[in-house]
Amino acid sequence: MLKILKKMSLVVALIAFSTGAMAQDTIKMGALATLEGAFAALGEDSLRGVQMALAEFGNSAGGKNIELITGSSDASPDSAIRAARKLVEQDGIQVLVGPLSGSEGLAIKDYAKTQPNVTFLNGSSAAQDTTLRESAENFFRFSTEGAQWMAGLGEYAYNEKGYRTVAVLAEDYSFPYTQVFGFLEPFCRLGGKAPLDARFWVPIGNKDYSSVIAALPDDVDAIYVALGGADAINFLTQYEQAGGDAPLIAGSITVDQSVLGSKGPTRKFVVGTPSAGPISDTWDNPNWNAFVAAYQEQFPDGFPSPSLFAHAYYINTKAALLGLEAVGGDLSDGGAALRAALSALEFDTPTGMVKLDERRNAIADIFLTEVIEGPDGNLVNKTISVTKGVSQTFGLPYEEFLKYGQVSRENPSCE
Amino acid sequence: MSKQRWFSTSWSDTGLHPGIIVVAVFLIAYPWFTSDFFTFQIGAYSLILATIALSLMMLAGYGGMISLAQLTAAGLAGYTVAILGENSVGVMGLGWPWWLTVIIAISFAAIFSSFVGAISVRTEGIYTIMITLAIAVAFFFFVRQNYVIFNGFTGFAGVEPPTLFGIYWRNPTPFYYLTLVIAALSLAAVFYISRSTFGLTLQAIRDNPRRMRSLGFNVPFHRIFAYFLSGIIAGTAGVLLVWFNGRISPGSIGVDVVIDILVIAVVGGLRHPIGPFLGAIAFVLLENFAIDLIDRERFNTVIGLAFLLIVLFSPDGMLGLWHRLRNKFRTARENRMAMNGVNQIDPHSQESFDNP
């Protein structure tokens, strides 16, 4: 007993003291992603984005080497905080990129307020309130959020597709709320309807959609579906088998490559589904094509095309590196100069120009897409239009936008 | 069986081993020579997990009942603090004074744990595990889908410990001492219970419930009461856990965390109350630093392998490993002494709870 504890204390003391001295020509950067649990595959892809940005800069910025330290969470806010605390307080990182999912982002934003000398950049988390309400001075989001990702989709569904009434099916947490809000707000402003009793909220990882499918009303023109990964595949398969024939409108991660690449009869069924998001697989643009080619070359065992998670981490990491270049790698002032540089940063990404608003949230281009059958029979998202410079407040003044209220199951009410 | 005699015991045979004093001094001095990170996230967090695992060890070690709902009891206490006290989410947060919420939270945990005991009391072994696991999973899904009271998937954030005596209790050093005091009290309580009339009866029930029943003991009641006591310990740790994280959500009480608690108790050793503390230290160190040892895609494998090896080589966990090493050392020494013609018996070598 005693000896074990003695030895343990020795080890603990050694670890505690050995981290003091560090070479001054190295900047420690942390990357936090979900490498455990349901989103592990997405977490791995997001780190590919970080590595791409670092490789682009030769692992150095402002004349200093960048040392990357990875942290892992399991998508719960608790674990994200623990991992961030370890990176910041134990490993002594000065810049953190992450986390991946919405609720984690809200937690990390709160943690950022307690660490004013560390600069936090978002990973791919896309909950609205991470930057909209009670934002942290040292938290930056160069990737856009869930409501911005829906830009143009509500108008497209109403004007082009001619839908007037939609049912809603989404997972029951902050990110889908944000997406539903982003879609319904313009759709309902134009005169569309989404009755409250035709909105269905399912837990993440739901397997059986038969009760939802049975309860879907017949008198709707389309179903807005915001499900991710396996949930989307399960629903699409079961809806198809149940003989459902209502057209679909999809959230940003509902018809991505992980769903479209799956085998089975759902394939034909989703052709023609409109969606919107921060990337479009098939956008014919030299910058985007170069990005995809670099991804495929650097990670032959990755996805066929970078996911929006890799894209978001790439953009945030690149912003951090550009900021470090601008201040010559000098963080001796606790990163104040770096944060000033980031606030003013405007740069070209694979998906167009990005800059920040006054709450440090990105203003960027959003893609409206539609699922088509590609030349070799696989399903891809065709780019229909690009909405330039989408801001978090849809172009409204901040105070005005706050009147819409927090995103929730019943916002907007759309009656 | 009058109530007063239930907990009668004597401390006379518990002379303080010098090792205990050294450990105590080390634990008290710990924040002085470590960083805030080691004080808070390694020290305090280990102690909280250990206290929850201790409540499981008490049930499993003395009562033979492996309950996977201990974390659920702790989580219920944490949720109660967030609901009755203050939070920043805007759901519930009734703003009651902290001492009242803490008392109610711990009471809820104790009542909940008794309820779990009442349901599972007539089962044995694997069936107890399955029933308590079912309760834990049901509670997880319930809080995830209930938005009116538990705020669903998002849960609660902004739960603050009180500021008392001019000290903000989530600062690393004060919080560490708070958890240390609670853990020490819980440990002492479990020691005391184990030597009390009640504890001895419980252990006898564990070994042969049928005989105890025929001797006139109320077996279910003793077991439920053990659940009640363990619920108090788990609930107290649950309050500390929500103060530690500042938040609670369904992810805090999910199945993987339930299993973590079981792993901590088993890897540490279920036969002695100090076991969960060893297990928790090992678990927290591995959880934090395994990612630095190896490729980030494989670090969970390291954690799993480490625990597998411990359990493989010592079914009694780290504690059993230690006792075995000590016995080997002692036997060697005694043999040497015998060869030297020293006729001396080491009195400590006759301690009972050693080896299978």
Short mmCIF file of C-alpha atoms in Angstrom, two decimals, chain A residues 1-6 8-13 15-17 35-37 44 47-48 51 68-72 74-78 81-87 89-91 103 106-108 110 134 172-174 177 203-206 406 409, chain B residues 17-20 22-23 26 30 33-38 40-42 45 88-89 141 144-145 147 152-154 157-158 170 244-245 247-249 251-253 256-257 274 278 281-282 285 287-289 291-292 296-297 299-300 318-319 322 329:
data_model
loop_
_atom_site.label_atom_id
_atom_site.label_comp_id
_atom_site.label_asym_id
_atom_site.label_seq_id
_atom_site.Cartn_x
_atom_site.Cartn_y
_atom_site.Cartn_z
CA MET A 1 0.00 0.00 0.00
CA LEU A 2 2.45 2.54 1.27
CA LYS A 3 5.12 1.76 -1.26
CA ILE A 4 2.70 1.88 -4.15
CA LEU A 5 1.56 5.30 -3.10
CA LYS A 6 5.11 6.47 -2.57
CA MET A 8 2.93 6.85 -7.47
CA SER A 9 3.62 10.19 -5.82
CA LEU A 10 7.10 10.14 -7.28
CA VAL A 11 5.75 9.51 -10.76
CA VAL A 12 3.12 12.19 -10.32
CA ALA A 13 5.70 14.69 -9.11
CA ILE A 15 5.25 14.36 -14.56
CA ALA A 16 4.25 17.59 -12.88
CA PHE A 17 7.73 19.05 -12.92
CA LEU A 35 -11.98 10.19 -31.36
CA GLU A 36 -14.27 8.02 -29.23
CA GLY A 37 -17.93 7.08 -29.42
CA GLU A 44 -10.67 11.30 -37.44
CA LEU A 47 -8.03 15.84 -37.71
CA ARG A 48 -7.17 15.20 -41.34
CA GLN A 51 -3.05 18.04 -40.70
CA LEU A 68 0.41 19.61 -32.48
CA ILE A 69 -1.08 17.90 -29.43
CA THR A 70 -4.30 15.96 -29.83
CA GLY A 71 -7.13 15.68 -27.34
CA SER A 72 -10.10 13.36 -27.56
CA ASP A 74 -16.66 11.30 -26.77
CA ALA A 75 -19.01 14.10 -27.94
CA SER A 76 -20.27 14.80 -24.42
CA PRO A 77 -19.61 18.31 -23.07
CA ASP A 78 -18.02 16.88 -19.89
CA ILE A 81 -14.01 20.11 -21.09
CA ARG A 82 -11.76 17.52 -19.49
CA ALA A 83 -9.77 17.08 -22.69
CA ALA A 84 -9.50 20.85 -23.20
CA ARG A 85 -8.39 21.36 -19.62
CA LYS A 86 -5.68 18.76 -20.04
CA LEU A 87 -4.44 20.39 -23.25
CA GLU A 89 -3.46 23.41 -18.18
CA GLN A 90 -1.17 20.40 -18.46
CA ASP A 91 0.29 20.46 -21.97
CA SER A 103 -23.09 20.91 -27.31
CA LEU A 106 -21.18 25.60 -26.00
CA ALA A 107 -19.17 24.04 -23.17
CA ILE A 108 -15.77 24.99 -24.62
CA ASP A 110 -17.75 28.73 -21.37
CA GLU A 134 -22.76 35.52 -24.31
CA ASP A 172 -33.46 16.20 -30.62
CA TYR A 173 -30.55 18.50 -29.69
CA SER A 174 -29.04 21.90 -30.28
CA TYR A 177 -32.69 22.90 -33.72
CA PRO A 203 -33.07 10.83 -30.02
CA ILE A 204 -29.62 10.41 -31.61
CA GLY A 205 -29.05 6.80 -32.57
CA ASN A 206 -32.75 6.04 -33.03
CA GLN A 406 -33.30 31.01 -29.00
CA ARG A 409 -38.29 22.72 -31.11
CA HIS B 17 -0.45 1.96 10.74
CA PRO B 18 2.44 4.37 10.07
CA GLY B 19 1.76 4.01 6.36
CA ILE B 20 -1.67 5.58 6.81
CA VAL B 22 2.39 9.02 5.55
CA VAL B 23 -0.38 8.70 2.96
CA PHE B 26 1.03 13.20 1.29
CA TYR B 30 -0.43 17.28 -2.47
CA PHE B 33 3.78 20.69 -4.97
CA THR B 34 1.59 20.02 -8.01
CA SER B 35 0.05 22.19 -10.70
CA ASP B 36 -3.58 23.24 -10.66
CA PHE B 37 -4.24 20.66 -13.33
CA PHE B 38 -2.94 17.83 -11.17
CA PHE B 40 -8.09 19.56 -9.83
CA GLN B 41 -8.43 17.24 -12.76
CA ILE B 42 -6.29 14.36 -11.51
CA TYR B 45 -11.60 13.99 -10.09
CA SER B 88 -27.43 29.14 -16.68
CA VAL B 89 -29.63 27.21 -19.11
CA PHE B 141 -33.01 7.69 -21.72
CA ARG B 144 -32.42 12.58 -22.39
CA GLN B 145 -36.01 12.78 -23.56
CA TYR B 147 -37.31 18.44 -21.56
CA GLY B 152 -33.11 16.65 -22.48
CA PHE B 153 -29.95 16.16 -24.46
CA THR B 154 -28.47 19.52 -23.49
CA ALA B 157 -24.71 24.08 -17.44
CA GLY B 158 -23.49 26.86 -15.18
CA ARG B 170 -14.31 25.45 -7.47
CA PHE B 244 -16.58 19.72 -10.56
CA ASN B 245 -17.94 19.73 -14.11
CA ARG B 247 -22.67 20.93 -15.80
CA ILE B 248 -24.60 17.72 -16.10
CA SER B 249 -26.19 16.12 -19.14
CA GLY B 251 -23.75 11.96 -21.34
CA SER B 252 -22.55 12.32 -17.74
CA ILE B 253 -24.55 9.28 -16.68
CA ASP B 256 -20.05 3.98 -20.79
CA VAL B 257 -19.57 6.01 -17.61
CA ILE B 274 -9.11 1.40 -0.40
CA LEU B 278 -6.30 2.88 -6.33
CA ILE B 281 -6.10 7.00 -9.67
CA ALA B 282 -5.02 4.46 -12.28
CA LEU B 285 -4.07 8.86 -15.09
CA GLU B 287 -7.61 8.42 -19.32
CA ASN B 288 -5.60 11.64 -19.37
CA PHE B 289 -2.21 10.44 -20.51
CA ILE B 291 -3.22 9.62 -25.64
CA ASP B 292 0.34 10.93 -25.14
CA ARG B 296 -4.20 8.82 -30.96
CA GLU B 297 -6.27 6.26 -32.83
CA PHE B 299 -5.03 5.02 -27.05
CA ASN B 300 -8.27 3.40 -25.93
CA MET B 318 -4.50 -3.86 -7.93
CA LEU B 319 -5.10 -4.47 -4.25
CA TRP B 322 -0.14 -5.76 -3.83
CA PHE B 329 8.17 -10.99 0.25
#
